[in-house]
Amino acid sequence: MRRPMVAGNWKMHGTRASVAELINGLSHLVLPSGVDVAVFPPCLHINQVIDGLQGQSISVGAQNSAVESLQGALTGEIAPSQLVDAGCSLVLVGHSERRQIMGERDEMLIRKFAAAQACGLIPVLCVGETLEQREAGKTLEVVGRQLGSIIEELGVGAFAKAIIAYEPVWAIGTGLTASPQQAQDVHAAIRAQLAAENSEVAQGVRLLYGGSVKAANAVELFGMPDIDGGLIGGASLNADEFGAICRAAGN
Ligand code: PEP
């Protein structure tokens, strides 16, 4: 039985004051005990969030990390080992905004994924197709290639300690959500791709859906058999809404 997870990606949002407010809101939530909850603040606010959420059962992760595990001469980057030192347990790898805007390619993401795992961080690999790719009938090919690049280089066993987030690019921050069946179809294909190599890994790995998830659509999405929770962007900036999404995952 996979334990559901709801993770909030705060992206490049927040000031010290607004983050303090969000921490306060999160601290007062009644969260379901059967759901893992995590937040991914901007790096600048990770220490503030870890301090502020002490004693709460909310994990903290980073939105990005370096291709090298250990600290060193790599200006502007943050090493996975530094994130562990700060108290992080997770890191996003390959969010579509980084793939598209920062030009991160599969080769770089393989290195980031491996470097994170080498330090004991759990990578959350984000995969997903653009609208153009979906309309061209290439969704499963694109997602399969993004996932396959990691399997090929690091082996399917790497997913024994990783999470995958399926996030259709056309649904991120747009208000458009994949229908529960559209999302389920891709999640099932991801699990089947892993199962072709190792059924135990495939059955154990958590697959999160991301793309305009709100409290209003979460129950239906999380009710699908291969959807184990969500990666939440915009709605995670509102503690009450985020709490309601977490409770939906506990149903
Ligand atoms: C995201 O950025 O990971 C995301 C899912 O964003 P949103 O929920 O705002 O679509």
Coordinates of C-alpha atoms and ligand atoms in Angstrom, one line a residue:
M1 CA 0.0 0.0 0.0
R2 CA 1.6 3.3 -1.1
R3 CA 1.3 6.2 1.4
P4 CA -0.2 9.2 -0.3
M5 CA 1.8 12.4 -0.5
V6 CA 0.9 16.1 -1.1
A7 CA 3.8 18.5 -1.8
G8 CA 3.6 22.2 -2.3
N9 CA 5.9 23.9 -4.8
W10 CA 6.2 27.5 -3.8
K11 CA 8.2 28.3 -7.0
M12 CA 9.8 31.8 -6.9
H13 CA 7.2 33.2 -4.5
G14 CA 7.6 34.8 -1.1
T15 CA 9.2 37.4 1.1
R16 CA 10.3 36.8 4.6
A17 CA 7.0 38.3 5.8
S18 CA 4.8 36.3 3.5
V19 CA 6.7 33.1 4.2
A20 CA 6.2 33.7 8.0
E21 CA 2.5 34.0 7.4
L22 CA 2.4 30.8 5.4
I23 CA 4.4 29.0 8.0
N24 CA 1.9 30.2 10.6
G25 CA -1.0 29.0 8.5
L26 CA 0.6 25.6 7.9
S27 CA 1.3 25.3 11.6
H28 CA -2.4 25.6 12.4
L29 CA -3.6 23.0 9.9
V30 CA -5.1 19.7 11.0
L31 CA -3.3 17.3 8.6
P32 CA -4.4 13.7 8.0
S33 CA -2.0 11.3 9.7
G34 CA -1.9 8.9 6.7
V35 CA -0.5 11.4 4.3
D36 CA 3.1 12.6 3.8
V37 CA 3.1 16.4 3.4
A38 CA 6.0 18.4 2.1
V39 CA 6.8 21.9 0.9
F40 CA 9.4 23.2 -1.5
P41 CA 10.2 26.9 -0.7
P42 CA 12.6 29.0 -2.6
C43 CA 16.2 28.2 -1.4
L44 CA 16.5 31.6 0.3
H45 CA 13.6 30.7 2.6
I46 CA 14.5 27.0 3.4
N47 CA 16.1 27.8 6.7
Q48 CA 13.2 30.0 7.8
V49 CA 10.7 27.3 6.9
I50 CA 12.7 24.5 8.6
D51 CA 12.9 26.6 11.7
G52 CA 9.3 27.7 11.6
L53 CA 7.9 24.2 11.0
Q54 CA 9.9 22.5 13.7
G55 CA 7.7 20.0 15.5
Q56 CA 5.2 19.8 12.5
S57 CA 5.1 16.7 10.4
I58 CA 5.8 18.6 7.2
S59 CA 9.0 17.7 5.3
V60 CA 11.0 20.4 3.5
G61 CA 12.6 20.1 0.1
A62 CA 14.4 22.2 -2.5
Q63 CA 13.2 23.1 -6.0
N64 CA 16.6 22.5 -7.6
S65 CA 20.1 21.3 -6.7
A66 CA 23.5 21.0 -8.3
V67 CA 24.9 18.3 -10.6
E68 CA 27.6 17.6 -8.0
S69 CA 26.7 16.1 -4.6
L70 CA 29.2 18.0 -2.5
Q71 CA 30.0 21.6 -1.9
G72 CA 32.7 23.1 -4.1
A73 CA 33.5 25.6 -6.8
L74 CA 30.1 26.0 -8.6
T75 CA 29.0 29.6 -8.4
G76 CA 25.3 30.1 -7.9
E77 CA 24.4 26.5 -7.3
I78 CA 23.5 24.6 -4.1
A79 CA 24.9 21.2 -3.4
P80 CA 22.6 18.3 -2.3
S81 CA 24.9 17.9 0.7
Q82 CA 24.2 21.5 1.7
L83 CA 20.5 20.9 1.4
V84 CA 20.8 17.8 3.7
D85 CA 22.9 19.9 6.1
A86 CA 20.0 22.5 6.2
G87 CA 17.5 19.8 7.0
C88 CA 16.0 19.1 3.6
S89 CA 14.9 15.6 2.7
L90 CA 13.6 16.0 -0.9
V91 CA 14.5 17.8 -4.1
L92 CA 12.6 18.5 -7.3
V93 CA 14.4 17.4 -10.4
G94 CA 13.4 18.5 -13.9
H95 CA 10.4 20.7 -13.2
S96 CA 9.0 21.8 -16.6
E97 CA 9.9 25.5 -15.8
R98 CA 13.5 24.4 -15.4
R99 CA 13.4 22.2 -18.5
Q100 CA 11.8 24.9 -20.6
I101 CA 13.1 28.2 -19.3
M102 CA 16.5 27.2 -17.9
G103 CA 17.2 24.7 -20.7
E104 CA 17.8 21.7 -18.5
R105 CA 18.1 18.6 -20.6
D106 CA 17.8 14.9 -19.7
E107 CA 21.7 14.5 -19.4
M108 CA 21.9 17.2 -16.8
L109 CA 18.8 15.9 -14.9
I110 CA 20.4 12.4 -14.7
R111 CA 23.4 14.0 -13.0
K112 CA 21.2 16.0 -10.6
F113 CA 19.1 13.0 -9.8
A114 CA 22.1 10.9 -9.0
A115 CA 23.9 13.6 -7.0
A116 CA 20.8 14.1 -4.9
Q117 CA 20.4 10.4 -4.2
A118 CA 24.1 10.1 -3.4
C119 CA 23.5 12.4 -0.4
G120 CA 20.3 10.7 0.7
L121 CA 17.9 13.2 -0.7
I122 CA 14.7 11.8 -2.3
P123 CA 14.5 13.2 -5.9
V124 CA 11.0 14.0 -7.2
L125 CA 11.4 13.6 -10.9
C126 CA 9.0 15.8 -12.8
V127 CA 7.9 14.6 -16.3
G128 CA 5.2 15.9 -18.7
E129 CA 4.3 16.9 -22.2
T130 CA 3.5 20.2 -23.8
L131 CA 0.1 20.9 -25.3
E132 CA 1.7 20.6 -28.8
Q133 CA 3.1 17.2 -27.9
R134 CA -0.3 16.0 -26.5
E135 CA -2.2 17.2 -29.5
A136 CA 0.3 15.4 -31.7
G137 CA -0.4 12.2 -29.8
K138 CA 3.1 12.1 -28.3
T139 CA 2.3 12.2 -24.6
L140 CA 3.4 8.7 -23.7
E141 CA 6.4 8.9 -26.0
V142 CA 7.6 12.1 -24.4
V143 CA 7.0 11.1 -20.8
G144 CA 8.5 7.6 -21.5
R145 CA 11.6 9.2 -22.8
Q146 CA 12.0 11.5 -19.8
L147 CA 11.6 8.6 -17.5
G148 CA 13.6 6.2 -19.6
S149 CA 16.7 8.5 -19.6
I150 CA 17.0 8.0 -15.9
I151 CA 16.3 4.3 -16.0
E152 CA 18.8 3.8 -18.7
E153 CA 21.6 5.6 -16.9
L154 CA 20.9 4.8 -13.2
G155 CA 18.8 1.6 -13.4
V156 CA 15.2 1.1 -12.4
G157 CA 16.4 0.5 -8.8
A158 CA 17.0 4.3 -8.5
F159 CA 13.2 4.6 -8.2
A160 CA 13.1 2.6 -5.1
K161 CA 14.1 5.8 -3.3
A162 CA 12.5 8.4 -5.6
I163 CA 9.1 9.9 -6.4
I164 CA 7.7 10.8 -9.8
A165 CA 5.4 13.7 -10.6
Y166 CA 3.5 13.7 -13.8
E167 CA 2.8 17.3 -14.6
P168 CA 1.4 18.1 -18.1
V169 CA 3.0 21.4 -19.0
W170 CA -0.3 22.7 -20.4
A171 CA -1.9 22.3 -17.0
I172 CA 0.7 24.0 -14.9
G173 CA -0.5 27.4 -13.7
T174 CA -3.1 27.6 -16.4
G175 CA -6.2 26.6 -14.5
L176 CA -6.5 23.7 -17.0
T177 CA -6.4 20.3 -15.3
A178 CA -5.9 16.9 -16.9
S179 CA -9.1 15.0 -16.3
P180 CA -8.8 12.2 -13.8
Q181 CA -8.8 9.6 -16.6
Q182 CA -6.2 11.5 -18.7
A183 CA -3.9 11.7 -15.6
Q184 CA -4.6 8.1 -14.7
D185 CA -3.7 6.9 -18.2
V186 CA -0.3 8.5 -18.0
H187 CA 0.3 7.3 -14.5
A188 CA -0.5 3.8 -15.5
A189 CA 1.9 4.0 -18.4
I190 CA 4.7 5.3 -16.1
R191 CA 4.1 2.4 -13.7
A192 CA 4.0 -0.1 -16.6
Q193 CA 7.3 1.2 -17.9
L194 CA 8.9 0.7 -14.5
A195 CA 7.2 -2.7 -14.1
A196 CA 8.7 -3.9 -17.3
E197 CA 12.0 -3.7 -15.5
N198 CA 11.1 -4.4 -11.9
S199 CA 7.5 -4.9 -10.6
E200 CA 8.4 -4.4 -7.0
V201 CA 9.9 -0.9 -7.7
A202 CA 6.9 -0.1 -9.9
Q203 CA 4.4 -1.1 -7.2
G204 CA 6.2 0.9 -4.5
V205 CA 7.0 4.2 -6.2
R206 CA 4.7 7.1 -5.6
L207 CA 3.3 8.9 -8.6
L208 CA 2.0 12.4 -8.0
Y209 CA -0.1 14.4 -10.3
G210 CA 0.6 18.1 -10.8
G211 CA -1.2 20.8 -12.8
S212 CA -3.7 23.2 -11.4
V213 CA -4.8 20.9 -8.5
K214 CA -7.2 22.6 -6.1
A215 CA -9.3 21.4 -3.2
A216 CA -12.2 21.3 -5.7
N217 CA -10.7 18.8 -8.1
A218 CA -8.3 16.9 -5.7
V219 CA -10.7 14.2 -4.5
E220 CA -11.5 13.0 -8.0
L221 CA -7.8 13.0 -9.1
F222 CA -6.5 11.3 -6.0
G223 CA -9.2 8.7 -6.3
M224 CA -7.6 7.2 -9.4
P225 CA -5.7 3.9 -8.7
D226 CA -2.3 5.1 -9.9
I227 CA -2.4 8.6 -8.5
D228 CA -0.7 8.7 -5.1
G229 CA -1.1 12.4 -4.3
G230 CA -0.2 15.7 -5.8
L231 CA 2.5 18.3 -6.5
I232 CA 0.7 21.5 -6.0
G233 CA 1.9 24.9 -7.2
G234 CA -0.3 28.0 -6.9
A235 CA -2.8 26.4 -4.5
S236 CA 0.0 25.6 -2.0
L237 CA 0.6 29.3 -1.3
N238 CA -2.7 29.3 0.6
A239 CA -2.4 27.3 3.7
D240 CA -6.1 26.6 4.1
E241 CA -6.5 25.4 0.5
F242 CA -3.3 23.3 0.8
G243 CA -4.7 21.8 4.0
A244 CA -7.9 20.9 2.2
I245 CA -5.9 19.2 -0.6
C246 CA -3.9 17.2 1.9
R247 CA -7.2 16.1 3.5
A248 CA -8.5 15.0 0.1
A249 CA -5.4 12.7 -0.2
G250 CA -6.3 11.2 3.1
N251 CA -9.8 10.2 2.0
Ligands
PEP1 C1 3.8 23.1 -10.3 O1 4.4 24.1 -10.6 O2 4.5 22.1 -10.0 C2 2.4 23.1 -10.4 C3 1.7 22.0 -10.4 O3 1.7 24.3 -10.5 P1 0.2 24.6 -10.4 O4 -0.4 23.8 -9.4 O5 0.1 26.1 -10.1 O6 -0.4 24.3 -11.8

